[in-house]
Coordinates of C-alpha atoms and ligand atoms in Angstrom, one line a residue:
M54 CA -39.7 -10.7 -2.5
R55 CA -37.3 -8.7 -0.1
D56 CA -38.2 -11.6 3.1
C57 CA -37.6 -14.7 0.4
K58 CA -33.4 -12.5 -0.3
V59 CA -33.3 -11.5 3.6
S60 CA -33.9 -15.8 4.7
H61 CA -31.7 -16.6 2.3
L62 CA -28.8 -14.4 3.2
K63 CA -29.7 -15.2 7.0
S64 CA -29.1 -19.4 6.5
I65 CA -25.9 -19.1 4.2
L66 CA -25.1 -16.9 6.8
R67 CA -24.7 -19.7 9.2
L68 CA -21.7 -21.0 7.1
K69 CA -18.9 -20.6 9.1
K70 CA -16.0 -24.4 8.3
I71 CA -15.3 -22.5 5.2
L72 CA -12.6 -25.0 2.4
I73 CA -11.1 -22.4 0.3
T74 CA -9.0 -24.5 -2.3
G75 CA -6.3 -22.8 -3.9
G76 CA -5.7 -20.1 -0.9
A77 CA -2.0 -19.9 -1.7
G78 CA -2.4 -18.6 -5.4
F79 CA -3.0 -14.9 -6.4
I80 CA -6.7 -14.7 -6.1
G81 CA -6.9 -17.4 -3.5
S82 CA -4.8 -15.1 -1.1
H83 CA -6.5 -12.2 -1.2
V84 CA -9.8 -14.1 -1.1
V85 CA -8.6 -15.8 2.8
R86 CA -6.5 -12.9 3.0
R87 CA -10.2 -10.8 2.9
F88 CA -12.3 -13.5 4.6
V89 CA -9.5 -14.0 7.7
S90 CA -10.4 -10.2 8.5
N91 CA -13.9 -9.6 8.1
Y92 CA -15.3 -12.8 9.4
P93 CA -13.7 -13.8 12.9
D94 CA -17.1 -16.1 13.3
Y95 CA -14.8 -18.4 10.7
Q96 CA -12.9 -20.9 10.7
I97 CA -10.8 -20.8 7.6
V98 CA -9.3 -23.6 5.9
N99 CA -6.7 -23.4 2.8
L100 CA -6.0 -26.1 0.9
D101 CA -3.2 -25.7 -1.5
K102 CA -1.1 -28.2 -3.3
L103 CA 1.9 -25.3 -3.5
T104 CA 2.6 -25.9 -7.0
Y105 CA 5.2 -23.2 -8.6
A106 CA 2.1 -20.5 -8.3
G107 CA 1.1 -20.8 -4.4
N108 CA 3.1 -19.4 -2.5
L109 CA 2.6 -19.1 1.4
L110 CA 4.9 -15.7 1.1
N111 CA 1.5 -14.5 0.0
L112 CA -0.4 -14.7 2.9
K113 CA 2.2 -14.1 5.6
D114 CA -0.1 -11.4 7.3
V115 CA -2.8 -13.8 8.0
E116 CA -0.6 -17.1 8.7
N117 CA -1.3 -16.5 12.7
E118 CA -5.1 -16.0 13.1
S119 CA -6.7 -18.2 15.3
N120 CA -9.7 -18.1 12.3
Y121 CA -6.8 -19.8 9.7
R122 CA -5.3 -22.6 9.2
F123 CA -2.8 -23.8 6.1
V124 CA -2.9 -27.7 4.6
K125 CA -0.9 -29.4 2.1
G126 CA -2.5 -31.3 0.0
D127 CA -3.6 -32.2 -3.6
I128 CA -7.3 -32.2 -4.7
V129 CA -6.3 -34.7 -7.1
D130 CA -6.4 -37.2 -4.6
A131 CA -9.9 -38.2 -4.4
A132 CA -8.8 -41.2 -1.0
F133 CA -7.2 -38.1 0.5
I134 CA -9.9 -35.3 0.0
D135 CA -12.2 -37.6 1.2
E136 CA -10.6 -38.3 4.3
F137 CA -9.9 -34.7 4.3
F138 CA -13.9 -33.4 4.1
A139 CA -14.7 -37.1 6.7
Q140 CA -11.5 -35.2 9.1
E141 CA -13.8 -31.5 9.1
K142 CA -16.9 -31.2 8.4
F143 CA -16.3 -28.4 5.8
D144 CA -19.7 -25.5 5.8
A145 CA -19.4 -24.7 2.5
V146 CA -16.1 -24.7 -0.1
I147 CA -14.8 -22.1 -1.5
H148 CA -13.1 -23.0 -5.5
L149 CA -10.1 -21.7 -6.5
A150 CA -7.0 -24.2 -6.5
A151 CA -6.7 -24.8 -10.8
E152 CA -3.5 -24.7 -13.0
S153 CA -4.3 -21.3 -14.8
H154 CA -1.8 -20.1 -17.7
V155 CA -3.3 -20.0 -20.9
D156 CA 0.5 -21.3 -22.2
R157 CA 1.3 -23.9 -19.2
S158 CA -2.3 -25.8 -20.6
I159 CA -1.0 -25.7 -24.5
T160 CA 2.5 -27.2 -23.9
S161 CA 1.5 -29.6 -21.0
P162 CA -2.8 -29.8 -20.7
L163 CA -2.6 -33.1 -19.4
D164 CA -2.0 -31.3 -15.9
F165 CA -5.0 -29.4 -16.3
V166 CA -7.6 -31.7 -17.2
M167 CA -6.4 -33.7 -13.9
T168 CA -6.2 -30.5 -11.8
N169 CA -9.3 -28.4 -13.5
V170 CA -11.9 -31.5 -14.0
M171 CA -10.1 -34.5 -12.1
G172 CA -9.2 -31.8 -8.7
T173 CA -13.0 -30.5 -9.3
V174 CA -15.0 -34.0 -9.5
N175 CA -13.2 -35.4 -6.2
L176 CA -14.4 -32.2 -3.9
L177 CA -17.6 -32.0 -5.8
N178 CA -17.9 -35.6 -5.3
A179 CA -16.4 -35.4 -1.3
A180 CA -19.6 -32.4 -1.0
K181 CA -22.2 -34.4 -2.0
K182 CA -21.3 -37.7 0.4
Y183 CA -20.7 -35.4 3.5
W184 CA -23.3 -33.2 2.8
K185 CA -25.9 -35.6 1.5
D186 CA -28.4 -34.4 4.9
N187 CA -27.7 -31.2 4.3
L188 CA -27.4 -30.1 0.8
V189 CA -29.6 -27.3 0.4
N190 CA -27.5 -24.8 3.1
N191 CA -24.1 -26.6 2.2
R192 CA -22.4 -24.1 -0.5
F193 CA -19.8 -25.1 -3.4
Y194 CA -18.7 -21.9 -4.7
H195 CA -16.5 -23.1 -7.9
V196 CA -14.7 -19.7 -9.2
S197 CA -14.2 -19.7 -12.8
T198 CA -13.5 -17.3 -16.0
D199 CA -14.8 -15.6 -18.7
E200 CA -12.6 -17.9 -21.1
V201 CA -14.9 -20.2 -21.0
Y202 CA -16.9 -18.4 -23.2
G203 CA -14.2 -18.6 -25.6
T204 CA -13.6 -14.5 -28.1
L205 CA -15.5 -11.7 -29.0
G206 CA -15.2 -10.3 -32.5
E207 CA -15.1 -5.9 -32.5
E208 CA -19.1 -5.7 -31.4
G209 CA -20.8 -6.8 -28.1
M210 CA -20.1 -9.0 -24.8
F211 CA -19.7 -11.8 -22.6
T212 CA -23.6 -12.1 -20.8
E213 CA -23.8 -15.3 -18.4
K214 CA -26.0 -16.6 -21.3
T215 CA -22.9 -16.6 -24.0
A216 CA -23.2 -20.6 -25.1
Y217 CA -19.6 -22.1 -24.4
D218 CA -17.5 -21.8 -26.4
P219 CA -13.6 -22.0 -24.9
H220 CA -10.1 -22.6 -27.1
S221 CA -7.4 -22.8 -25.1
P222 CA -6.6 -26.2 -23.0
Y223 CA -6.8 -24.6 -20.5
S224 CA -10.1 -22.6 -21.0
A225 CA -11.8 -26.2 -21.9
S226 CA -10.5 -28.0 -18.5
K227 CA -12.5 -24.7 -17.0
A228 CA -15.9 -25.0 -19.5
S229 CA -15.3 -28.6 -18.4
S230 CA -15.3 -27.9 -14.4
D231 CA -18.5 -25.9 -15.0
H232 CA -20.2 -27.9 -16.1
F233 CA -19.9 -31.0 -13.6
V234 CA -20.5 -28.4 -11.1
R235 CA -24.3 -27.5 -12.6
A236 CA -24.4 -31.0 -13.2
Y237 CA -23.6 -31.9 -9.6
Q238 CA -26.7 -29.3 -8.3
D239 CA -29.1 -30.9 -10.9
T240 CA -28.6 -34.2 -10.9
Y241 CA -27.4 -34.2 -7.0
G242 CA -29.2 -31.7 -5.2
L243 CA -25.4 -29.8 -4.4
N244 CA -26.1 -25.9 -3.4
T245 CA -23.4 -24.6 -6.1
V246 CA -23.2 -20.8 -7.4
I247 CA -20.3 -20.5 -10.1
S248 CA -18.6 -16.8 -11.3
N249 CA -16.4 -15.9 -14.3
C250 CA -14.2 -13.0 -13.8
S251 CA -12.3 -11.4 -16.5
N252 CA -8.7 -10.5 -15.9
N253 CA -6.9 -10.2 -12.6
Y254 CA -4.3 -7.1 -12.5
G255 CA -2.2 -6.9 -8.4
S256 CA -0.3 -7.4 -6.1
Y257 CA 1.1 -11.0 -5.9
H258 CA 0.7 -12.1 -9.5
F259 CA 2.9 -15.2 -10.0
P260 CA 5.6 -13.6 -13.6
E261 CA 3.9 -15.7 -16.1
K262 CA 1.2 -13.8 -16.4
L263 CA 1.6 -10.6 -18.2
I264 CA 1.6 -7.6 -16.3
P265 CA 3.9 -8.6 -13.2
L266 CA 5.6 -10.5 -16.2
A267 CA 6.9 -7.1 -17.3
I268 CA 7.2 -4.9 -14.2
N269 CA 9.8 -7.8 -13.6
N270 CA 11.7 -7.2 -17.4
I271 CA 11.2 -3.4 -17.2
K272 CA 12.8 -3.3 -13.7
N273 CA 15.6 -5.9 -14.8
N274 CA 15.9 -4.1 -19.0
N275 CA 15.0 -7.1 -19.9
P276 CA 13.0 -7.4 -23.3
I277 CA 9.1 -7.4 -22.9
P278 CA 7.7 -10.4 -24.8
V279 CA 4.5 -9.1 -27.0
Y280 CA 2.4 -11.7 -28.6
G281 CA 1.9 -11.5 -32.5
K282 CA 0.8 -7.4 -32.6
G283 CA -0.5 -6.5 -29.7
E284 CA -3.8 -6.4 -31.0
N285 CA -5.2 -8.4 -28.0
I286 CA -7.7 -7.4 -26.1
R287 CA -8.8 -8.2 -22.5
D288 CA -10.8 -6.7 -19.6
W289 CA -8.6 -5.9 -16.5
L290 CA -10.6 -6.5 -13.3
W291 CA -8.0 -5.3 -9.6
V292 CA -8.4 -8.3 -8.1
E293 CA -9.4 -7.0 -4.8
D294 CA -12.1 -5.9 -6.7
H295 CA -13.2 -9.6 -7.7
A296 CA -12.1 -11.1 -3.6
R297 CA -14.9 -8.2 -2.9
A298 CA -17.7 -10.0 -6.1
I299 CA -16.6 -13.7 -4.3
D300 CA -17.3 -12.2 -1.1
V301 CA -20.5 -10.5 -2.3
I302 CA -21.9 -14.0 -4.2
F303 CA -21.0 -16.7 -1.8
H304 CA -23.2 -15.2 1.0
Q305 CA -25.5 -13.4 -1.2
A306 CA -26.3 -15.6 -4.8
K307 CA -29.2 -18.0 -4.8
S308 CA -28.3 -22.0 -4.8
S309 CA -27.5 -22.2 -9.2
S310 CA -27.0 -19.3 -10.2
T311 CA -23.5 -17.5 -12.1
Y312 CA -22.0 -14.3 -12.4
N313 CA -20.4 -13.0 -14.7
V314 CA -17.2 -10.4 -12.8
G315 CA -15.5 -8.1 -15.0
G316 CA -14.0 -4.5 -14.5
H317 CA -15.7 -2.7 -17.3
N318 CA -12.0 -2.3 -19.0
E319 CA -11.0 -3.5 -21.9
W320 CA -7.4 -2.6 -22.8
K321 CA -5.3 -3.3 -26.0
N322 CA -2.7 -5.5 -25.0
I323 CA 0.8 -3.0 -26.5
D324 CA -1.6 -0.3 -25.7
L325 CA -2.0 -1.5 -22.0
I326 CA 2.4 -2.0 -22.1
H327 CA 3.2 1.2 -23.5
L328 CA 1.0 2.5 -20.3
L329 CA 2.5 0.1 -18.3
C330 CA 6.5 2.0 -19.7
K331 CA 4.9 5.1 -19.0
I332 CA 3.9 3.9 -15.1
M333 CA 8.1 2.0 -14.7
D334 CA 9.5 5.5 -16.9
K335 CA 8.0 7.5 -13.6
K336 CA 8.8 5.3 -10.4
L337 CA 11.8 4.2 -11.6
G338 CA 13.8 8.2 -12.5
H339 CA 14.3 7.0 -16.3
D340 CA 13.4 9.4 -18.9
A341 CA 10.1 9.4 -20.6
G342 CA 10.7 6.6 -23.2
T343 CA 13.3 3.9 -21.7
S344 CA 11.5 1.5 -21.2
Q345 CA 9.6 1.6 -24.6
K346 CA 12.7 0.4 -26.4
L347 CA 12.0 -3.0 -24.8
I348 CA 8.5 -4.2 -26.0
T349 CA 9.5 -7.0 -28.4
F350 CA 6.8 -8.3 -30.7
V351 CA 7.0 -11.9 -30.6
T352 CA 5.8 -15.3 -32.0
D353 CA 1.2 -15.0 -31.5
R354 CA 0.0 -17.6 -28.5
A355 CA -1.6 -21.0 -30.2
G356 CA -5.0 -20.0 -30.8
H357 CA -5.3 -16.6 -29.3
D358 CA -8.4 -14.5 -27.9
L359 CA -9.0 -11.4 -29.8
R360 CA -11.2 -10.8 -27.4
Y361 CA -12.9 -10.3 -24.0
A362 CA -15.2 -8.1 -22.4
I363 CA -17.6 -8.9 -19.8
D364 CA -21.4 -8.1 -19.1
S365 CA -21.5 -7.9 -15.4
T366 CA -24.9 -6.1 -15.5
K367 CA -26.6 -8.7 -13.6
L368 CA -24.1 -8.5 -10.7
Q369 CA -24.6 -4.8 -10.2
N370 CA -28.1 -4.8 -10.6
E371 CA -29.4 -7.8 -8.1
L372 CA -26.0 -8.1 -6.2
G373 CA -25.1 -4.2 -5.9
W374 CA -21.5 -4.9 -6.5
A375 CA -19.2 -2.5 -8.9
P376 CA -15.7 -2.2 -9.9
S377 CA -14.3 0.1 -6.6
L378 CA -10.5 1.2 -9.0
Q379 CA -10.0 3.1 -12.0
F380 CA -7.4 1.7 -14.2
E381 CA -4.8 4.4 -13.9
E382 CA -4.5 3.4 -10.3
G383 CA -4.4 0.2 -10.1
L384 CA -1.8 0.4 -12.3
E385 CA 0.2 2.3 -10.3
K386 CA -0.2 0.8 -6.9
T387 CA 0.7 -3.1 -8.2
V388 CA 3.9 -1.0 -9.8
E389 CA 4.7 0.3 -6.5
W390 CA 3.8 -3.3 -4.6
Y391 CA 5.7 -5.4 -7.2
L392 CA 8.8 -2.4 -6.7
S393 CA 8.6 -2.6 -2.7
N394 CA 8.9 -6.5 -2.4
D395 CA 12.2 -7.5 -4.0
E396 CA 12.3 -10.9 -2.1
W397 CA 8.9 -11.9 -2.7
L398 CA 9.3 -11.0 -7.1
Y399 CA 13.3 -12.8 -6.0
S400 CA 11.3 -15.9 -4.2
V401 CA 9.4 -16.1 -7.3
T402 CA 11.6 -15.7 -10.2
S403 CA 14.6 -17.9 -9.1
G404 CA 14.5 -22.1 -9.5
S405 CA 12.1 -23.1 -11.7
Y406 CA 10.9 -19.7 -13.4
Q407 CA 14.3 -19.5 -14.9
S408 CA 14.2 -22.5 -17.0
Y409 CA 10.4 -21.9 -18.0
Y410 CA 11.0 -18.7 -18.8
Q411 CA 13.9 -19.8 -21.4
A412 CA 11.3 -22.9 -22.7
Q413 CA 8.7 -20.6 -23.2
Y414 CA 10.8 -17.3 -24.8
T415 CA 14.0 -18.1 -26.3
D416 CA 13.5 -18.5 -30.1
R417 CA 9.8 -17.6 -29.6
Ligands
LIG623 P1 -2.6 -19.1 -9.0 O1 -2.2 -20.0 -10.5 O2 -1.9 -17.8 -8.9 O3 -2.8 -19.9 -8.1 C1 -3.8 -21.4 -8.7 C2 -3.9 -22.2 -6.5 O4 -4.1 -23.0 -7.1 C3 -1.4 -22.2 -6.8 O5 -1.9 -22.1 -5.2 C4 -1.6 -23.6 -6.1 O6 -1.2 -23.6 -5.5 C5 -3.0 -24.6 -6.4 N1 -2.9 -25.5 -7.0 C6 -2.7 -25.9 -8.2 N2 -2.8 -27.5 -8.2 C7 -3.4 -27.6 -7.2 C8 -4.5 -28.4 -6.4 N3 -4.3 -30.5 -7.1 N4 -4.8 -29.1 -5.6 C9 -4.3 -28.0 -4.2 N5 -4.1 -26.8 -4.8 C10 -3.4 -26.4 -6.0 O7 -4.3 -18.9 -10.3 P2 -5.1 -17.4 -10.2 O8 -4.1 -16.4 -10.8 O9 -5.1 -16.9 -8.3 O10 -6.6 -17.8 -10.2 C11 -7.7 -18.9 -9.4 C12 -8.8 -19.4 -10.2 O11 -9.7 -18.1 -10.6 C13 -9.1 -20.4 -10.9 O12 -9.7 -21.3 -11.0 C14 -8.7 -19.3 -11.8 O13 -9.0 -20.7 -13.1 C15 -9.7 -18.8 -11.8 N6 -10.1 -16.9 -12.8 C16 -8.4 -16.6 -12.5 C17 -8.4 -15.4 -13.1 C18 -7.2 -14.2 -13.5 O14 -7.0 -13.6 -13.6 N7 -6.0 -14.7 -12.8 C19 -9.6 -14.3 -13.4 C20 -10.4 -15.6 -13.8 C21 -10.8 -16.8 -12.5
LIG624 O1 -9.9 -14.0 -18.4 C1 -9.7 -14.1 -17.4 C2 -8.2 -15.4 -17.6 O2 -6.9 -14.3 -16.8 C3 -7.8 -16.2 -16.3 O3 -8.2 -17.0 -16.2 C4 -6.7 -17.1 -16.3 O4 -6.1 -17.6 -15.4 C5 -5.3 -15.9 -16.8 O5 -3.6 -16.0 -16.9 C6 -6.0 -14.8 -17.7 O6 -5.2 -15.0 -19.1 P1 -5.0 -14.6 -20.4 O7 -4.2 -15.7 -21.1 O8 -5.5 -13.4 -21.1 O9 -3.8 -13.6 -19.1 P2 -2.3 -13.6 -19.5 O10 -1.1 -13.1 -18.4 O11 -1.6 -15.5 -19.8 O12 -2.3 -12.8 -21.6 C7 -2.3 -11.7 -20.9 C8 -3.0 -11.3 -22.7 O13 -1.3 -10.8 -22.7 C9 -2.7 -11.6 -24.0 O14 -3.6 -11.7 -24.4 C10 -1.6 -12.9 -24.0 C11 -1.2 -11.4 -23.8 N1 1.2 -12.3 -23.6 C12 0.9 -12.4 -22.3 C13 2.6 -13.0 -22.2 C14 2.6 -13.5 -20.7 C15 1.6 -11.4 -23.9 O15 0.9 -10.5 -25.1 N2 2.7 -12.1 -24.0 C16 2.9 -12.3 -23.2 O16 4.6 -12.9 -22.5

């Protein structure tokens, strides 16, 4: 059993030229940084369309590394993807490019179908075509979400066996892309792995998502919009722990396997916001209770999933991964990062962010 695992590991470790899609986004930038820094003998190619969510400032510290290259391109463009694979001869793909925000999927569902479903199928087609002589040894790693499992009541957790039950256009598009990845494994013999992760937090998180949006609003003395009564529950994971999980799964998982990744760290939104307000008051030198006054309950998200909780026992037992950081410590580090990166925050909140924010939150 052990020998089998080791020889499998060796074959995957020969995968030297890796395409990372969506590497200019939040999680993708942490994955690119980790692979570029930890694997100097790999060639890492980051393909990203640079949508509103993609930002090359996220990768300033690695942009000149000799084992790293950025290519601007759209995964929805099938002809481009085909030519790109023909030229580059990748050994493996780690696929993160996606439209990722649930609220945007409610207003523009087709963008999610195009990028998350069509884009993924375009990549699968190119992998199938250009890896046809070595399907077993090349690897297609699809990074997915726990939202494909739907919502939980007060009890229970999502395991790898939980049936898919997506509720938002975002989660429906991610579920569909997961199904396509499995279909290409089963039908064409592509070597695939999928991981489904819970909510990430940390540096370079675009401030349309709850934690960075609340930090930015508190910093600017603006209302903190809490959907409904703030009773929805999310399971938060430090983004660098997710990047480490992706590293471990990419290198060690068996072909066709699935792993859940999560923080064992459930927080009701309103409790999380109270903790964040306390940290922000301390860091900004404000009187205790100042930030809390900004909390504003607003109209709930349509189809809002009540609770997510990940059971990551399989990943912990089989591949030895575990989250490294306590939430309070991670949140404090995150706040410190946002308070000392004004330039980054300005670059992502000026321009089109302003009109997005108006449309999403005015009269909500
Ligand atoms: P993000 O929105 O921050 O980044 C997405 C990146 O994909 C951006 O750089 C964007 O420019 C790029 N992109 C979008 N459309 C593209 C296209 N058509 N062609 C090429 N590039 C394109 O997203 P994220 O939060 O970093 O999430 C990354 C992946 O992880 C997604 O697949 C998401 O579903 C999944 N995920 C996210 C979380 C989370 O908490 N953020 C949790 C679990 C899984
Ligand atoms: O669970 C993994 C998913 O986590 C990822 O697949 C998604 O890409 C990622 O965006 C995230 O989805 P959520 O919808 O859970 O994250 P978001 O930060 O948008 O919202 C977290 C919770 O906070 C959710 O219950 C909605 C609520 N919320 C969100 C915003 C933006 C608010 O109360 N107010 C807000 O302004």
